[in-house]
Amino acid sequence: MKSNTDDEEFWTRSRLGAFDFGPEDEVKESRQAVNQISHMVELNNDDDMQKFSWSGDPVGSISWSVRETELSSQSTEKGVADTPSIIKSNSGYSLTSLFKGKAKGGLPEKNFLSFSDVLDDSPARLHTAEIRNPKFEYKDFTSDWSPEESSRRLQQGKAVPLEKFRSLRDKLSLLDSAISTNDGNVITAVLIHLKRTLSREVLFRELASRPTALRHFIQYLNETGEQKVLLQLLGALGRTEEAALLQYKEHLSITDDNKRRDFLKSCLRLPFSAEDSAHVEDHFTLLERQLMIQATDRQAECGGKLPKRASVLNMPLIATLAYCCFNHYSKPEGNFSSPLNIRQTFKITEKQYFMTALAARAEMKAWPDVDALFNSRKWLGLTRKKPPLSFQRVVDILQKNSAPTQVLQDYVAMVEDAELRISLAQKHNCHDIVINMYRDQKDRQQMIRYRGKVGRGSAEERKIDELLNNMQIRWKN
C-alpha cells in the first residue's frame, strides 16, 4: 500500500510545463520592472493624484460639476416638463468663465455678462433646480378666506393677510368673528389691524358697542404706553373720571418735586369723583407741606442747629406725621411742621395719631412725652385718660423700644384683666405688681414660689418676707 507522501506527489505532479513568455532572463527583467512600478505607486499619495473625466476636465472641478449637473438634469427633463435645465445649451458662457471674467472662445471682456446679469431673466440665465411645494400648500397664500376662517387660522398661530379685508363691513365682520373665538390674542391682533387702517372716530364708535373688544383695546393701549390715544378713547366714550385718573397717574413719571407739585395743582381742575377729588387735593397739599418742611430743615442743617435728617419729600401721610413727631414734636400747633397741625389739616384719626406719636417718642426715649399722651387737661387739672388702644398693646410698643421697668410697670398696672395683668408683670419682671396681686389674693403658696424667682437680698425678697411674716394677713392656703 502506498504511503501518503507518494499520493501527494502523484496528484501534484504534471507532465506539461507552464506557459512561458520568453527566455528566463527576459522574464526576470519584466518582473523587476513591474516591482518598480508598484513601488512607485505605493510611494505616491492618492490625494495628490489628479483625476480626469472622459471629457478631459479634472474630476471635482467647477466645469466638471456643471457638466455632471447638466447631464443629470437632462436625464430627468423628460419626466418633469416645467423644470429648467442647470445651464441652457445655447448659452455662450460656462461657470468657469463667470469667475474668470471672459466668455468661451476668448470674447472681449466688455461683452462679458456679470454674475448678477447671468442670474437675471436673460437668455444667458443660470438656472437651478426648482423644488415646488405641493399644490395644497399654495392655498395658504391664495385662498380668499372668510372672517371665520381667518380668525380660526389666527387662533392656530398661522399667518393671515388681514389687508384683504378692505371695506368697513368686512373689517367689522372680522372683529366680530375674532370676539366669538374668546381668544384675547386673536382679538388684539385684529384690533391692531383696525387701529392702523381705520380712523379713530370710526374705531371708537364701533368699539363702544363691543365691550369685550373695548376692554382688550384699553389693556393693549395701557401696556404699550399710548397714553394720548387712551385719553381720546375714554373721552369719546364719556368716561371722564377714568380719563382724569389716567392723567393724574402721569405725576409718577415727573422727577422734579416742584414740577410735580405744579402738575398736581393743575389736576385739581379735572373732573374727578367727589372722593377722588379729595384725595388729589390732599396729595397736593401734602407735597406742598413737605416742600416747606424740607426747605426749613435744610436751612437749619446748614446752620448747624439740627443734625442731618432723611428727606421728607414724597413720604406717605403717616410717615410724614412720624417725621414731625421725631423732629418737631414741641412745635406749637400753629406751626406748619407741628404734628398737631398735620393731624388737624389732614383729618388724621385719634388712634392713628396716638400710635404714631407713641412709637416715635418711645424710640426717642422721651418718657415724659409718652406719659403726656395719656393725660388730658381739664378744669380740675390733669386726668388720666383711656388710650384708643389697649394697654397691652401700649406695653408691647414700649417694650420694643427698650422702655425701663419702672415705665412699663406703670402701664402694666392699668391692664384691667387680672390674669393678663399678672402674666404681663411676670413677663416684663414687674415684681411689685406680682407681689401686690398675690397679697391681695392671699395666696401664700404662690408668694412662696415667686420668692424663688426674685434676686437674693433684693428689695423684692425682703418685701415678700415681710408679707409672709405678717400675722395680720389671713392667707387662704
XYZ file of C-alpha atoms in Angstrom:
477
model
C 0.000 0.000 0.000
C 1.379 3.384 -0.980
C 2.246 5.942 1.634
C 0.615 9.360 1.960
C 3.745 11.052 0.626
C 3.591 9.111 -2.585
C -0.088 10.010 -3.071
C 0.530 13.724 -2.714
C 3.422 13.575 -5.163
C 1.240 11.731 -7.659
C -1.583 14.211 -7.577
C 0.591 17.365 -7.658
C 2.934 16.476 -10.439
C 2.256 17.285 -14.107
C 3.770 16.196 -17.324
C 3.135 19.595 -19.038
C 5.268 22.699 -18.398
C 3.924 26.192 -17.553
C 3.376 28.830 -20.235
C 6.491 30.960 -20.740
C 6.629 34.402 -22.428
C 10.258 34.034 -23.336
C 13.617 33.153 -22.098
C 14.179 33.101 -18.384
C 16.309 36.263 -18.457
C 13.575 38.311 -20.124
C 11.044 37.113 -17.549
C 13.264 38.298 -14.719
C 13.582 41.747 -16.299
C 9.789 42.011 -16.661
C 9.287 41.083 -13.033
C 11.767 43.722 -11.900
C 10.017 46.412 -13.968
C 6.617 45.502 -12.521
C 8.018 45.619 -8.977
C 9.477 49.086 -9.566
C 6.161 50.413 -10.882
C 4.202 49.032 -7.888
C 6.781 50.547 -5.543
C 6.323 53.948 -7.172
C 2.537 53.686 -6.906
C 2.793 52.945 -3.187
C 5.004 55.981 -2.660
C 2.519 58.339 -4.341
C -0.463 59.557 -2.195
C -3.888 59.117 -3.738
C -4.835 62.602 -2.589
C -2.045 64.166 -4.696
C -3.163 62.453 -7.891
C -5.439 64.455 -10.182
C -8.204 62.509 -11.858
C -9.722 63.433 -15.211
C -13.081 62.581 -16.712
C -13.634 61.287 -20.265
C -14.202 64.857 -21.428
C -10.761 65.897 -20.213
C -11.991 68.051 -17.294
C -10.415 67.465 -13.861
C -12.751 65.489 -11.629
C -14.143 67.728 -8.840
C -13.561 70.989 -10.725
C -16.297 73.560 -11.350
C -16.604 72.750 -15.039
C -16.875 69.020 -14.236
C -19.624 69.752 -11.644
C -21.545 71.844 -14.168
C -21.379 69.096 -16.806
C -22.448 66.405 -14.344
C -25.372 68.547 -13.146
C -26.373 69.299 -16.747
C -26.339 65.635 -17.698
C -28.411 64.650 -14.628
C -30.967 67.392 -15.306
C -31.264 66.384 -18.957
C -31.969 62.818 -17.902
C -34.872 63.928 -15.668
C -36.187 66.598 -18.072
C -38.450 64.123 -19.821
C -40.320 63.337 -16.578
C -40.674 66.950 -15.336
C -41.665 69.236 -18.161
C -41.586 72.528 -16.251
C -38.207 72.010 -14.547
C -35.468 74.009 -16.325
C -32.025 72.612 -17.008
C -28.999 73.655 -14.976
C -27.493 75.647 -17.865
C -29.124 76.365 -21.181
C -27.326 74.665 -24.003
C -27.363 77.802 -26.179
C -25.528 79.812 -23.550
C -22.131 81.024 -24.653
C -20.813 81.095 -21.159
C -19.562 78.488 -18.750
C -19.493 78.744 -14.973
C -15.708 78.835 -15.153
C -15.839 81.883 -17.441
C -18.133 83.641 -14.984
C -15.392 83.619 -12.372
C -12.518 84.213 -14.844
C -14.226 87.191 -16.430
C -14.315 86.104 -20.078
C -16.585 84.114 -22.385
C -15.902 80.989 -24.271
C -13.834 81.423 -27.360
C -11.901 84.343 -25.904
C -14.597 87.023 -26.322
C -13.604 90.538 -25.257
C -14.174 91.376 -21.610
C -16.616 94.203 -22.416
C -19.003 91.665 -23.936
C -18.902 89.559 -20.760
C -22.030 89.486 -18.589
C -21.544 89.865 -14.843
C -22.621 87.157 -12.444
C -25.684 89.149 -11.426
C -26.621 89.666 -15.092
C -26.465 85.962 -15.693
C -28.877 85.375 -12.825
C -31.448 87.765 -14.369
C -34.216 86.707 -16.693
C -31.915 86.880 -19.713
C -31.198 84.258 -22.378
C -27.956 83.522 -20.565
C -29.648 82.970 -17.194
C -28.186 80.408 -14.839
C -30.955 78.061 -13.803
C -31.062 75.928 -10.691
C -33.287 73.030 -9.932
C -36.624 74.224 -8.533
C -38.337 72.397 -5.672
C -42.034 73.036 -5.948
C -44.372 72.958 -2.952
C -47.388 70.686 -3.101
C -50.406 72.362 -4.609
C -52.423 72.202 -1.406
C -49.822 74.413 0.330
C -50.417 77.267 -2.112
C -53.913 77.557 -0.687
C -52.453 79.196 2.437
C -51.453 82.189 0.356
C -54.018 82.325 -2.400
C -57.369 81.386 -0.877
C -59.968 84.020 -0.153
C -60.710 83.198 3.477
C -63.846 84.250 5.237
C -63.630 86.164 8.547
C -64.370 82.952 10.447
C -61.595 81.053 8.660
C -59.164 83.927 9.190
C -59.941 84.019 12.930
C -59.523 80.271 13.173
C -56.128 80.447 11.452
C -55.041 83.256 13.765
C -56.070 81.121 16.699
C -53.888 78.319 15.330
C -50.906 80.692 15.088
C -50.820 80.773 11.267
C -50.120 83.827 9.125
C -53.170 85.605 7.739
C -53.049 88.610 5.361
C -55.596 90.879 7.028
C -55.040 93.561 4.374
C -57.537 91.831 2.087
C -60.355 92.976 4.405
C -60.721 96.427 2.885
C -64.275 97.573 3.456
C -65.608 98.628 6.838
C -68.174 95.855 6.706
C -65.500 93.199 6.184
C -63.351 94.601 8.980
C -66.218 94.618 11.442
C -67.162 91.063 10.430
C -63.571 90.058 11.098
C -63.681 91.753 14.516
C -66.952 90.023 15.439
C -65.598 86.631 14.429
C -62.462 87.275 16.495
C -64.611 88.143 19.517
C -66.563 84.900 19.080
C -63.343 82.894 19.479
C -62.926 84.209 23.057
C -59.185 84.332 22.369
C -57.530 87.520 23.594
C -54.574 87.162 21.219
C -56.826 86.920 18.176
C -58.918 89.898 19.299
C -55.833 92.010 19.953
C -54.300 91.114 16.568
C -57.461 92.224 14.755
C -57.681 95.400 16.868
C -54.117 96.335 15.943
C -55.050 95.970 12.268
C -58.182 98.096 12.713
C -56.242 100.748 14.640
C -53.860 101.023 11.709
C -56.490 101.089 8.949
C -59.471 102.922 10.476
C -59.860 106.474 11.676
C -60.034 106.884 15.444
C -63.522 108.302 15.296
C -64.890 105.254 13.470
C -62.885 102.814 15.587
C -64.028 104.361 18.884
C -67.659 104.369 17.721
C -67.598 100.696 16.816
C -65.776 99.651 19.988
C -68.434 101.354 22.118
C -70.927 98.629 21.140
C -68.409 95.795 21.670
C -67.382 95.793 25.369
C -65.142 92.728 25.062
C -63.074 94.269 22.285
C -63.071 97.589 24.138
C -61.550 96.019 27.263
C -58.828 94.351 25.213
C -58.091 97.568 23.366
C -57.797 99.576 26.598
C -55.466 96.942 28.037
C -53.383 96.992 24.859
C -53.043 100.781 24.992
C -52.071 100.611 28.665
C -49.348 98.046 28.035
C -47.936 99.870 25.015
C -48.000 103.221 26.830
C -50.127 105.001 24.219
C -51.484 107.456 26.762
C -52.717 110.020 24.276
C -54.841 107.550 22.308
C -56.250 106.100 25.523
C -57.264 109.536 26.781
C -59.011 110.244 23.485
C -60.825 106.915 23.667
C -62.056 107.454 27.233
C -63.121 110.979 26.366
C -65.065 109.793 23.308
C -66.833 107.193 25.441
C -67.793 109.769 28.061
C -65.711 108.116 30.788
C -64.275 111.385 32.031
C -63.478 110.194 35.555
C -61.310 107.364 34.238
C -59.590 109.803 31.886
C -58.930 112.158 34.814
C -57.416 109.360 36.914
C -55.301 108.267 33.975
C -53.996 111.786 33.544
C -53.377 112.043 37.288
C -51.125 108.957 37.159
C -48.711 110.861 34.958
C -47.286 112.522 38.093
C -45.402 109.298 38.782
C -43.100 109.989 35.825
C -42.192 113.515 36.999
C -38.941 113.520 38.942
C -38.674 117.203 39.866
C -40.691 117.817 43.045
C -41.615 121.413 42.228
C -42.861 120.418 38.771
C -44.796 117.546 40.322
C -46.473 119.957 42.741
C -47.452 122.251 39.838
C -48.791 119.268 37.888
C -50.911 118.137 40.847
C -52.248 121.650 41.158
C -53.354 121.528 37.513
C -55.058 118.172 38.169
C -57.403 119.801 40.674
C -59.460 121.082 37.716
C -60.027 117.609 36.263
C -63.499 116.009 36.536
C -62.811 113.572 39.379
C -65.454 111.994 41.544
C -66.017 113.615 44.939
C -63.922 111.036 46.777
C -61.075 111.058 44.253
C -61.074 114.837 44.172
C -60.491 114.937 47.952
C -57.584 112.513 47.657
C -55.929 114.506 44.875
C -56.321 117.704 46.871
C -54.759 116.070 49.946
C -51.890 114.822 47.800
C -51.186 118.301 46.500
C -51.435 119.844 49.994
C -49.164 117.182 51.498
C -46.470 117.646 48.850
C -46.635 121.403 49.278
C -46.273 120.998 53.086
C -43.354 118.576 52.629
C -41.537 121.075 50.398
C -41.918 123.739 53.091
C -40.676 121.428 55.879
C -37.780 120.209 53.740
C -36.630 123.753 52.925
C -36.765 124.811 56.612
C -34.894 121.720 57.834
C -32.168 122.081 55.205
C -31.545 125.651 56.284
C -31.306 124.546 59.930
C -28.918 121.732 58.992
C -26.663 124.112 57.086
C -26.627 126.421 60.112
C -25.669 123.558 62.433
C -28.838 123.859 64.505
C -30.127 120.402 63.549
C -28.417 117.115 62.625
C -28.777 115.892 59.055
C -32.007 114.015 58.511
C -33.598 111.936 55.815
C -35.708 113.700 53.213
C -39.411 114.017 53.946
C -40.356 114.543 50.296
C -42.858 112.132 48.742
C -43.397 110.271 52.023
C -46.861 108.901 52.838
C -49.032 110.876 55.248
C -48.370 108.699 58.336
C -44.631 108.676 57.589
C -44.720 112.481 57.365
C -46.510 112.612 60.728
C -43.855 110.337 62.241
C -41.121 112.589 60.819
C -42.701 115.599 62.523
C -43.128 113.637 65.792
C -39.401 112.852 65.716
C -38.118 116.289 64.811
C -40.811 118.894 65.516
C -42.842 117.450 68.410
C -42.525 120.516 70.636
C -43.613 122.994 67.939
C -46.881 124.831 68.646
C -49.998 123.805 66.807
C -49.916 126.879 64.583
C -46.555 125.887 63.065
C -46.816 124.094 59.677
C -44.364 121.371 60.835
C -46.164 120.632 64.139
C -47.627 117.105 64.464
C -50.841 118.623 65.815
C -51.065 120.857 62.732
C -50.557 117.848 60.454
C -53.236 115.972 62.339
C -55.741 118.793 62.036
C -55.018 119.608 58.383
C -55.361 116.064 57.071
C -58.052 114.843 59.481
C -55.939 112.062 60.970
C -57.882 109.863 63.398
C -57.071 109.834 67.111
C -55.877 106.209 67.004
C -53.512 106.843 64.060
C -52.080 109.926 65.729
C -51.732 108.214 69.142
C -49.907 105.124 67.820
C -47.576 107.182 65.601
C -46.693 109.647 68.351
C -46.271 106.886 70.964
C -43.866 104.891 68.772
C -41.873 107.994 67.795
C -41.479 109.398 71.315
C -40.737 105.929 72.772
C -37.977 105.469 70.198
C -36.600 108.853 71.197
C -36.746 107.705 74.890
C -38.865 110.764 75.684
C -40.820 109.130 78.533
C -42.430 112.353 79.796
C -43.909 112.880 76.319
C -45.199 109.287 76.394
C -46.841 109.885 79.753
C -48.372 113.126 78.488
C -50.219 111.225 75.780
C -52.334 109.540 78.490
C -53.177 112.791 80.277
C -55.843 115.290 79.352
C -56.166 118.809 80.716
C -59.479 119.727 82.311
C -60.690 122.442 84.610
C -59.711 120.447 87.683
C -56.221 119.682 86.333
C -54.619 116.663 84.656
C -56.595 113.450 84.480
C -55.611 110.039 83.174
C -57.494 109.148 80.016
C -58.104 105.814 78.405
C -55.999 105.372 75.261
C -57.621 104.496 71.892
C -55.837 101.105 72.030
C -55.416 98.510 74.764
C -52.785 98.887 77.467
C -51.396 95.512 76.422
C -50.586 96.989 73.004
C -49.095 100.054 74.722
C -46.840 97.821 76.824
C -45.706 95.917 73.698
C -44.762 99.171 71.911
C -42.860 100.434 74.949
C -41.076 97.114 75.435
C -39.937 97.030 71.768
C -38.348 100.435 72.322
C -36.479 99.236 75.452
C -38.543 101.130 77.996
C -37.237 100.807 81.611
C -39.078 98.560 84.041
C -40.469 101.444 86.038
C -42.123 102.886 82.920
C -43.518 99.508 81.902
C -44.800 98.889 85.408
C -46.985 101.991 85.315
C -48.812 100.794 82.226
C -48.959 97.099 83.147
C -50.813 98.112 86.295
C -53.510 99.708 84.112
C -54.455 96.411 82.455
C -57.956 95.565 83.678
C -57.914 91.775 83.353
C -56.213 90.305 86.454
C -54.791 87.176 84.788
C -53.479 89.164 81.825
C -52.028 91.791 84.170
C -50.108 89.258 86.279
C -48.916 87.459 83.107
C -47.544 90.706 81.644
C -45.985 91.610 85.009
C -44.131 88.288 85.181
C -43.077 88.567 81.528
C -41.597 92.053 81.952
C -40.238 91.493 85.509
C -42.619 93.927 87.186
C -42.146 92.270 90.597
C -44.079 94.795 92.666
C -47.248 94.175 90.651
C -46.964 90.400 91.080
C -46.266 90.624 94.826
C -49.161 93.006 95.436
C -51.567 90.823 93.429
C -50.637 87.662 95.412
C -51.036 89.654 98.649
C -54.490 90.845 97.603
C -55.446 87.296 96.626
C -54.000 85.983 99.956
C -52.237 83.235 98.047
C -49.350 82.219 100.355
C -48.176 79.285 98.195
C -47.859 81.423 95.043
C -45.985 84.034 97.094
C -43.516 81.423 98.351
C -42.925 80.074 94.818
C -42.435 83.567 93.414
C -39.884 84.315 96.157
C -37.501 81.945 94.395
C -37.715 83.990 91.159
C -36.521 87.288 92.586
C -32.900 88.064 93.361
C -31.478 87.083 96.718
C -31.113 90.001 99.095
C -33.141 92.214 96.769
C -35.804 94.641 97.909
C -38.462 92.377 96.390
C -37.276 89.405 98.503
C -37.348 91.451 101.698
C -40.844 92.662 100.836
C -42.049 89.093 100.346
C -40.536 88.014 103.689
C -42.282 90.844 105.483
C -45.608 89.835 103.974
C -45.156 86.168 104.811
C -44.308 87.014 108.448
C -47.189 89.428 108.814
C -49.644 87.801 111.220
C -52.435 90.182 110.311
C -52.813 88.707 106.801
C -55.165 85.751 106.708
C -53.748 83.537 103.974
C -56.149 81.186 102.297
C -53.612 78.384 101.939
